[in-house]
PDB file of C-alpha atoms in Angstrom:
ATOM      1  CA  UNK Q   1      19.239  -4.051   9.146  1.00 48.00           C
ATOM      2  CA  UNK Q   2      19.316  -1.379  11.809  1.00 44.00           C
ATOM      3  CA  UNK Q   3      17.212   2.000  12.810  1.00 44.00           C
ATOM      4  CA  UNK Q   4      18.650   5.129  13.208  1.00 41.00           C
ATOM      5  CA  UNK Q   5      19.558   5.803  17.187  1.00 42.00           C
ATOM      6  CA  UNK Q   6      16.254   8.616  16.828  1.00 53.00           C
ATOM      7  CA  UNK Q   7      13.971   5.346  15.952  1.00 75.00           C
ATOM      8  CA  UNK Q   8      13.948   5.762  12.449  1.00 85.00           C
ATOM      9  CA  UNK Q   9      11.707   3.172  10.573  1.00 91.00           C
ATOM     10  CA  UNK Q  10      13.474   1.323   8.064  1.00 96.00           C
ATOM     11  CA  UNK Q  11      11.853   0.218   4.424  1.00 97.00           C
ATOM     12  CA  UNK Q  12      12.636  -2.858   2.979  1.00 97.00           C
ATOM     13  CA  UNK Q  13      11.386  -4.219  -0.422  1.00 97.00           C
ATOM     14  CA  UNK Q  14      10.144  -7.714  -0.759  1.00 96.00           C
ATOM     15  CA  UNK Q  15      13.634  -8.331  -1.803  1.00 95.00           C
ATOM     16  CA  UNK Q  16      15.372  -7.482   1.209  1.00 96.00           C
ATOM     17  CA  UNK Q  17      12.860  -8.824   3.536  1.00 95.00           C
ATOM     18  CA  UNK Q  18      12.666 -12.282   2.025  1.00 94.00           C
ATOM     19  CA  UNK Q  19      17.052 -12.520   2.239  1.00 96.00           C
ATOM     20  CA  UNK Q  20      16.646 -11.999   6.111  1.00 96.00           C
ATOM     21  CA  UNK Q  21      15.921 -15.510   7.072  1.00 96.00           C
ATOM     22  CA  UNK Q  22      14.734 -14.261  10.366  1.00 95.00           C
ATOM     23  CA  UNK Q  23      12.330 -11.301   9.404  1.00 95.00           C
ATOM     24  CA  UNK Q  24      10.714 -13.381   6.926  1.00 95.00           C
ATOM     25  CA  UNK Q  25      10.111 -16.192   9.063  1.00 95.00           C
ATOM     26  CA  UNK Q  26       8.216 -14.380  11.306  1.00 96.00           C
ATOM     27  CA  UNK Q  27       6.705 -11.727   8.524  1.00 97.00           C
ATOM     28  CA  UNK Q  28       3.374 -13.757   7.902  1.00 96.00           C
ATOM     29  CA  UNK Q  29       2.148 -14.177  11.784  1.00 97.00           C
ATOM     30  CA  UNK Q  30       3.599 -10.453  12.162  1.00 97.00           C
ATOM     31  CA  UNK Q  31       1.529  -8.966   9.479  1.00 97.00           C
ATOM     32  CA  UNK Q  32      -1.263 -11.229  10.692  1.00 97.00           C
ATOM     33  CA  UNK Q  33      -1.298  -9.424  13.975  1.00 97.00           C
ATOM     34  CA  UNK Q  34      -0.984  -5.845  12.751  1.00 97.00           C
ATOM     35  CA  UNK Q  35      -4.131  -6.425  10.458  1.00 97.00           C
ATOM     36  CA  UNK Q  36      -6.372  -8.386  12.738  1.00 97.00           C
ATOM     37  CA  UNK Q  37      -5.386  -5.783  15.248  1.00 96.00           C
ATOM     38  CA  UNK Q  38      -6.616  -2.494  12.906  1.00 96.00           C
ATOM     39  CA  UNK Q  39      -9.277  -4.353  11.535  1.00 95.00           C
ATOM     40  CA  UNK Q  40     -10.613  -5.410  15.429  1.00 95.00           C
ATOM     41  CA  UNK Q  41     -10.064  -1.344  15.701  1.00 93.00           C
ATOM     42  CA  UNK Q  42     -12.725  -0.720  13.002  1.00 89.00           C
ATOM     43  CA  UNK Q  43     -10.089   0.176  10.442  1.00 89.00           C
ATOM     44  CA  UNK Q  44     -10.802  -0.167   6.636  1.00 87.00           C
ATOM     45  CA  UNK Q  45      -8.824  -2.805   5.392  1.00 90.00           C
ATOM     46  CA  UNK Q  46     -11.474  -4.504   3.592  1.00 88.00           C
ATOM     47  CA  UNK Q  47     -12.289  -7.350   6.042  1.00 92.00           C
ATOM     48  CA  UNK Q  48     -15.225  -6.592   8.726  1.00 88.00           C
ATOM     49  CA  UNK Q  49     -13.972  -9.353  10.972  1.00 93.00           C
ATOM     50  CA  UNK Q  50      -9.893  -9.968  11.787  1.00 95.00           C
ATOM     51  CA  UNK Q  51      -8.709 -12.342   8.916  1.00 96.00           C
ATOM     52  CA  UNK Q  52      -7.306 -15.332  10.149  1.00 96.00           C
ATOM     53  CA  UNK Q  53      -3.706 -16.386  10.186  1.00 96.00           C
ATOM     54  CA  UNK Q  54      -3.926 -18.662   7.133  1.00 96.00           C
ATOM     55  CA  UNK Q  55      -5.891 -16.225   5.117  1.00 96.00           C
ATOM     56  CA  UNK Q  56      -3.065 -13.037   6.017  1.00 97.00           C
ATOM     57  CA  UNK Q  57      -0.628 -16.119   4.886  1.00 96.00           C
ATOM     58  CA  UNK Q  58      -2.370 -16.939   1.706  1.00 97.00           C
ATOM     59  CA  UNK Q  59      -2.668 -13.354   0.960  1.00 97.00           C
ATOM     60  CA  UNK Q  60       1.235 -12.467   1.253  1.00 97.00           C
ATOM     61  CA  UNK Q  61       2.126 -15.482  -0.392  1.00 96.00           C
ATOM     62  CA  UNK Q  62       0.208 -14.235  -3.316  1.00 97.00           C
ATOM     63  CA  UNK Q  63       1.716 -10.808  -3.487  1.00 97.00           C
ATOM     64  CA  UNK Q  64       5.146 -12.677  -3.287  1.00 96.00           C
ATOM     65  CA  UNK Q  65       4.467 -14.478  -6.044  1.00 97.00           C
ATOM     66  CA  UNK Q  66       3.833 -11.327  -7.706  1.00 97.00           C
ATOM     67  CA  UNK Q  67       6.912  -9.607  -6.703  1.00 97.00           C
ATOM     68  CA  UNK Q  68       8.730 -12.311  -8.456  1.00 96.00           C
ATOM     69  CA  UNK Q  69       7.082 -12.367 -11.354  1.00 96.00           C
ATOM     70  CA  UNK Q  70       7.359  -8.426 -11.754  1.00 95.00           C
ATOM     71  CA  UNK Q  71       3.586  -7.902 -11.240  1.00 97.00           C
ATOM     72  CA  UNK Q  72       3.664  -6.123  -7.515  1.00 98.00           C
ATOM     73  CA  UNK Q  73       5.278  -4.737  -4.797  1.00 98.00           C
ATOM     74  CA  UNK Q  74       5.562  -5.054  -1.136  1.00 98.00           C
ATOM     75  CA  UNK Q  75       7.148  -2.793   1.508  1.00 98.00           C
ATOM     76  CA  UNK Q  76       8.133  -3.755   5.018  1.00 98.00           C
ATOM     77  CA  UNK Q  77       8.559  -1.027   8.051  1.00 98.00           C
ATOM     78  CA  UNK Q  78      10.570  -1.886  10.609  1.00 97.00           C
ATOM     79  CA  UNK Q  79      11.365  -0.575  13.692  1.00 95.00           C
ATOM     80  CA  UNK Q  80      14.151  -2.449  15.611  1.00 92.00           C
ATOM     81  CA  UNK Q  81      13.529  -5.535  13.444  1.00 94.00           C
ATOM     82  CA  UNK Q  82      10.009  -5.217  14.713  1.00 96.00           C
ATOM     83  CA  UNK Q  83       7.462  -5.187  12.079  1.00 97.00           C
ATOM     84  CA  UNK Q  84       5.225  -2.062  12.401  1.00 98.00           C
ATOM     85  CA  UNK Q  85       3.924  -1.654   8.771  1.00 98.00           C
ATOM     86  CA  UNK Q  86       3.312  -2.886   5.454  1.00 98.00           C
ATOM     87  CA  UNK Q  87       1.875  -2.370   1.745  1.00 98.00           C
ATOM     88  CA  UNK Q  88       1.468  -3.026  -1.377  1.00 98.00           C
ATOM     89  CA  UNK Q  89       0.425  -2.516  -5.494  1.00 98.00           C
ATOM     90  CA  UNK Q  90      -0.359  -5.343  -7.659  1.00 98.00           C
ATOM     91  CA  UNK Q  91      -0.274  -4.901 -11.287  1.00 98.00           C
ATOM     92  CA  UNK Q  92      -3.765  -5.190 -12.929  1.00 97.00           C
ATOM     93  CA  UNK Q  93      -4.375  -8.952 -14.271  1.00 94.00           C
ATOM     94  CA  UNK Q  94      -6.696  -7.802 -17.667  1.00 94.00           C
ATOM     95  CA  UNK Q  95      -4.873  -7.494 -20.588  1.00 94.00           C
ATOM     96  CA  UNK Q  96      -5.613  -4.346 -21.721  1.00 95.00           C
ATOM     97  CA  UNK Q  97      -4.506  -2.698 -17.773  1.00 96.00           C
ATOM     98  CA  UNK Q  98      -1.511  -4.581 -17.799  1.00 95.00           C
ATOM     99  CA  UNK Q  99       0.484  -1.142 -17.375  1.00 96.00           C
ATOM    100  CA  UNK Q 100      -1.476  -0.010 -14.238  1.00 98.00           C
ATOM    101  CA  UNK Q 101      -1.135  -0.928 -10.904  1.00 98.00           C
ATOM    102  CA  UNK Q 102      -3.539  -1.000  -7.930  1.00 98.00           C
ATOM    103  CA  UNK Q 103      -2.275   0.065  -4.539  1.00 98.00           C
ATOM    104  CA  UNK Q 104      -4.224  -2.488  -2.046  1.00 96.00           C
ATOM    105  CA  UNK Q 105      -2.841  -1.855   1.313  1.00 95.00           C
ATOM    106  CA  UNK Q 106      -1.265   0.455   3.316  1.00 96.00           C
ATOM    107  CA  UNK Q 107      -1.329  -1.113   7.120  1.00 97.00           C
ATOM    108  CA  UNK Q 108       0.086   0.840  10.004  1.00 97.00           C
ATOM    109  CA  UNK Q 109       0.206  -0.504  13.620  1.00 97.00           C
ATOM    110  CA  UNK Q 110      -1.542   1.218  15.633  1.00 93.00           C
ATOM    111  CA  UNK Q 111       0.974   1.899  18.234  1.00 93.00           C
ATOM    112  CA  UNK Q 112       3.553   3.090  15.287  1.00 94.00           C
ATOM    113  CA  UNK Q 113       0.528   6.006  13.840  1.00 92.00           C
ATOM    114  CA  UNK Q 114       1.560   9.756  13.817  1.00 91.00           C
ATOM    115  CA  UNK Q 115       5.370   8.606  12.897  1.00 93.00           C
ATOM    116  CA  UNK Q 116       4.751   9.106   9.402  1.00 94.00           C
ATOM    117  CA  UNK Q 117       5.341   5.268   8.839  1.00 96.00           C
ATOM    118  CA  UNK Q 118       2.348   5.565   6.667  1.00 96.00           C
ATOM    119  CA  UNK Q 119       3.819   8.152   3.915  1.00 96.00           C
ATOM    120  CA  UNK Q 120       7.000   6.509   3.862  1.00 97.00           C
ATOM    121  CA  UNK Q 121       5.856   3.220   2.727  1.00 98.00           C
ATOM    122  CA  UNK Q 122       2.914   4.726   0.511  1.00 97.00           C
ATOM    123  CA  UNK Q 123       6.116   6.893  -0.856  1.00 97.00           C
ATOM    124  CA  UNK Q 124       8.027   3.906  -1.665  1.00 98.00           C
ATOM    125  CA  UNK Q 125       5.525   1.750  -3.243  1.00 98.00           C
ATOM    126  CA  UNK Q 126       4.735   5.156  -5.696  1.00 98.00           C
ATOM    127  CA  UNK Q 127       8.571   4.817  -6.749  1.00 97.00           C
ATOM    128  CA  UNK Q 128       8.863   1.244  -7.122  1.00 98.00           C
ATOM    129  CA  UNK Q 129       5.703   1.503  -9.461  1.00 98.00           C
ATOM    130  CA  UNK Q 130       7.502   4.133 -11.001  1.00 97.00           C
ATOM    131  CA  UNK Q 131      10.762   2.125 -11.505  1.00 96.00           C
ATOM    132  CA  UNK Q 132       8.345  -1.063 -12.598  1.00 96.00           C
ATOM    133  CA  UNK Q 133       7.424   1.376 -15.444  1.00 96.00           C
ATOM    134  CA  UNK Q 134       3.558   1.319 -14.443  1.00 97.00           C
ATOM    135  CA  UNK Q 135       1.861   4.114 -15.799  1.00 97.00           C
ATOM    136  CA  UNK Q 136      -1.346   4.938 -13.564  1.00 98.00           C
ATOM    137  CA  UNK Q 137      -1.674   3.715  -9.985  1.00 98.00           C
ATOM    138  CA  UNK Q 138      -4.679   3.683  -8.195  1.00 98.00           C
ATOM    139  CA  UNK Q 139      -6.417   2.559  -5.130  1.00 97.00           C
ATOM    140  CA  UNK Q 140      -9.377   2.939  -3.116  1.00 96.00           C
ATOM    141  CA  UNK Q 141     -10.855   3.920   0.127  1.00 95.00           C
ATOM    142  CA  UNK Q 142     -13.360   4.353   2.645  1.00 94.00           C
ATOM    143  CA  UNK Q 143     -14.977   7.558   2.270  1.00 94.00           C
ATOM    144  CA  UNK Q 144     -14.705   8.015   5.945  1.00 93.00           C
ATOM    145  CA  UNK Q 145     -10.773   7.529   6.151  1.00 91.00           C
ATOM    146  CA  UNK Q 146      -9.766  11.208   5.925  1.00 92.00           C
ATOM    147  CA  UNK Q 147      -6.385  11.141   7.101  1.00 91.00           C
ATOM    148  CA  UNK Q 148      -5.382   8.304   4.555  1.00 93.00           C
ATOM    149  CA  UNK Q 149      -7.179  10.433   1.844  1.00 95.00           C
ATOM    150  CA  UNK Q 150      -4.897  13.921   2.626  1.00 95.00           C
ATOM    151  CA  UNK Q 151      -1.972  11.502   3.044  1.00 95.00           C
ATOM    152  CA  UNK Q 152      -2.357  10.111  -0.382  1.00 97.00           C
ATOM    153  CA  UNK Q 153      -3.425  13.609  -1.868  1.00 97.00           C
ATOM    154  CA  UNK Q 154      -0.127  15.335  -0.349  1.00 96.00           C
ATOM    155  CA  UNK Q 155       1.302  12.293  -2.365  1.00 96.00           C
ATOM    156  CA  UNK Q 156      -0.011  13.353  -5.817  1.00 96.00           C
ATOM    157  CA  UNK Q 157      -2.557  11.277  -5.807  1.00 97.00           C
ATOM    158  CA  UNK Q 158      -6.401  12.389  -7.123  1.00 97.00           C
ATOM    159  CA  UNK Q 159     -10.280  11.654  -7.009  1.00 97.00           C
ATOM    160  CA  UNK Q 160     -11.449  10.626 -10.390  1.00 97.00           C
ATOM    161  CA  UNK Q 161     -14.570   8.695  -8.392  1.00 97.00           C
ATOM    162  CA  UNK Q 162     -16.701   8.021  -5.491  1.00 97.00           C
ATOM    163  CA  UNK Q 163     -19.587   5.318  -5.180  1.00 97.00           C
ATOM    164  CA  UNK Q 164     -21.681   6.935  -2.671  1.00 97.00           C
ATOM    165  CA  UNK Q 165     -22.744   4.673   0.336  1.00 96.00           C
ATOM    166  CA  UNK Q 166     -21.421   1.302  -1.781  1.00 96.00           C
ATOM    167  CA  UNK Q 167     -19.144   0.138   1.349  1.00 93.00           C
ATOM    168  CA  UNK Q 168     -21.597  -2.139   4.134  1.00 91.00           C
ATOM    169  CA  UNK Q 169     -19.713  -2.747   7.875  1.00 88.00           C
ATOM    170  CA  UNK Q 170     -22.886  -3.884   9.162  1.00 89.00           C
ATOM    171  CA  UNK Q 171     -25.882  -1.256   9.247  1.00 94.00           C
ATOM    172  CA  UNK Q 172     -23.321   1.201   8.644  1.00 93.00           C
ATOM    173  CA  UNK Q 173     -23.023   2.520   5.252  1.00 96.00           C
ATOM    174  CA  UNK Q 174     -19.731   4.434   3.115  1.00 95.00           C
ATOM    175  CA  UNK Q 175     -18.573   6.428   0.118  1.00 96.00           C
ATOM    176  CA  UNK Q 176     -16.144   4.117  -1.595  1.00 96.00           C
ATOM    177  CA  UNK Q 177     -13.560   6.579  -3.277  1.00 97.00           C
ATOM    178  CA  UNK Q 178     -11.279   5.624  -5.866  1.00 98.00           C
ATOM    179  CA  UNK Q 179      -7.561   7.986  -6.381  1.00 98.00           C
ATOM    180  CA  UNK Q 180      -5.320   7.662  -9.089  1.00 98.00           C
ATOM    181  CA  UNK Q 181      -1.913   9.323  -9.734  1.00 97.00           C
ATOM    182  CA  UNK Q 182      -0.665   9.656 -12.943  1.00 97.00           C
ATOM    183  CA  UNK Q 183       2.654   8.939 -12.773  1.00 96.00           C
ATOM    184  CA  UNK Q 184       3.284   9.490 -17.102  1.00 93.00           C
ATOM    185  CA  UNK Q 185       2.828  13.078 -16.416  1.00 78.00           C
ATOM    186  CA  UNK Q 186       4.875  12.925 -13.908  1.00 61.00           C
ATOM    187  CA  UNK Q 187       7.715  11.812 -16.177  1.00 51.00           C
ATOM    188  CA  UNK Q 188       6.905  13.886 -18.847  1.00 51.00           C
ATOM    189  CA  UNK Q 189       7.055  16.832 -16.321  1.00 50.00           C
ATOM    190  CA  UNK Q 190      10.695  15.189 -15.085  1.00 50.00           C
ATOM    191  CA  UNK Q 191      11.500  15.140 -18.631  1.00 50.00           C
ATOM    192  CA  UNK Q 192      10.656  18.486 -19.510  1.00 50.00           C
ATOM    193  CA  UNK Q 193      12.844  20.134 -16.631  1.00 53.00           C
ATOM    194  CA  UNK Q 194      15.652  18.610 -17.554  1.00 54.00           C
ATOM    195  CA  UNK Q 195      15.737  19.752 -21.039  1.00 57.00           C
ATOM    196  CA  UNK Q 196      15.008  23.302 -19.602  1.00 62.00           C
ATOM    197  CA  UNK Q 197      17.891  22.503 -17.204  1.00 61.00           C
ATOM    198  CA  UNK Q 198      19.969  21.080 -19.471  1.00 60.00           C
TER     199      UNK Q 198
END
């Protein structure tokens, strides 16, 4: 795996990570540090204290396990083989929401933000889901996160909730706001151009 000379990040499935003996020796206690880091930061990962090594470990073994068994995905950034950013969607466990997926995390070290690291891993989590066939994929997120909201919105994603003031960090007090992209219409639409095109 290499970057581009300009310090490109590169993406790599769960696939691609886990056949690099190295990289995914190290990916647990990496991840570990990005997320205790942003979450130390105040960002809105969904822990209000820095999760602890075993817990990030527990966590990613889970979504591994889902990987495997076709119920999730997880993306990898990299810049020269250093981990800088991760996420991931995890099909929905009831029966009846089998064909959804939930988009859980999108994590971002802090000294990688502004290189649109961010977009390019929500990006490629939207077409894996695609790919895995799921046919709505949501998520949620802290009212207060604005410039995860407009990237997810430039993404196709939309509102279709809000709990007002349901998240608690302390005295503190949030909109919890829930997105959803559609991504049947989206074929559909795909669909119907190439029949116009073709």
């Amino acid at each position: 795996m290499t970057s581009g000379g300009t310090g490109e990040p590169v993406i790599l499935s769960a696939m691609e990570l886990m056949s690099d003996p190295e990289l995914a020796a190290r990916f647990a206690e990496s991840a570990h540090r990005i997320l205790a880091d942003l979450v130390r930061e105040g960002a809105a990962l969904g822990w209000v204290e820095p999760p602890s090594r075993p817990e990030v470990a527990e966590l990613l073994g889970q979504v591994v396990a889902a990987v495997r068994a076709g119920d999730g995905a997880l993306r990898a950034a990299y810049l020269n083989r250093r981990l800088v950013g991760l996420g991931y969607w995890l099909r929905y466990a009831r029966p009846t929401h089998r064909p959804h997926a939930d988009l859980e995390k999108i994590a971002v070290a802090g000294a990688a933000h502004g290189r649109g690291i961010g977009r390019a891993l929500t990006a490629a989590l939207i077409a894996d889901a695609r790919q895995a066939g799921i046919e709505v994929l949501t998520l949620d997120a802290r009212g207060d996160n604005a410039k995860a909201l407009d990237l997810y919105r430039s993404l196709g994603f939309s509102e279709y909730g809000r709990l007002p003031a349901f998240v608690a960090v302390g005295e503190r007090r949030y909109d919890k706001v829930f997105y959803m992209v559609d991504l049947r219409r989206q074929v559909r639409t795909d669909l119907a151009d190439d029949r116009l095109r073709g």
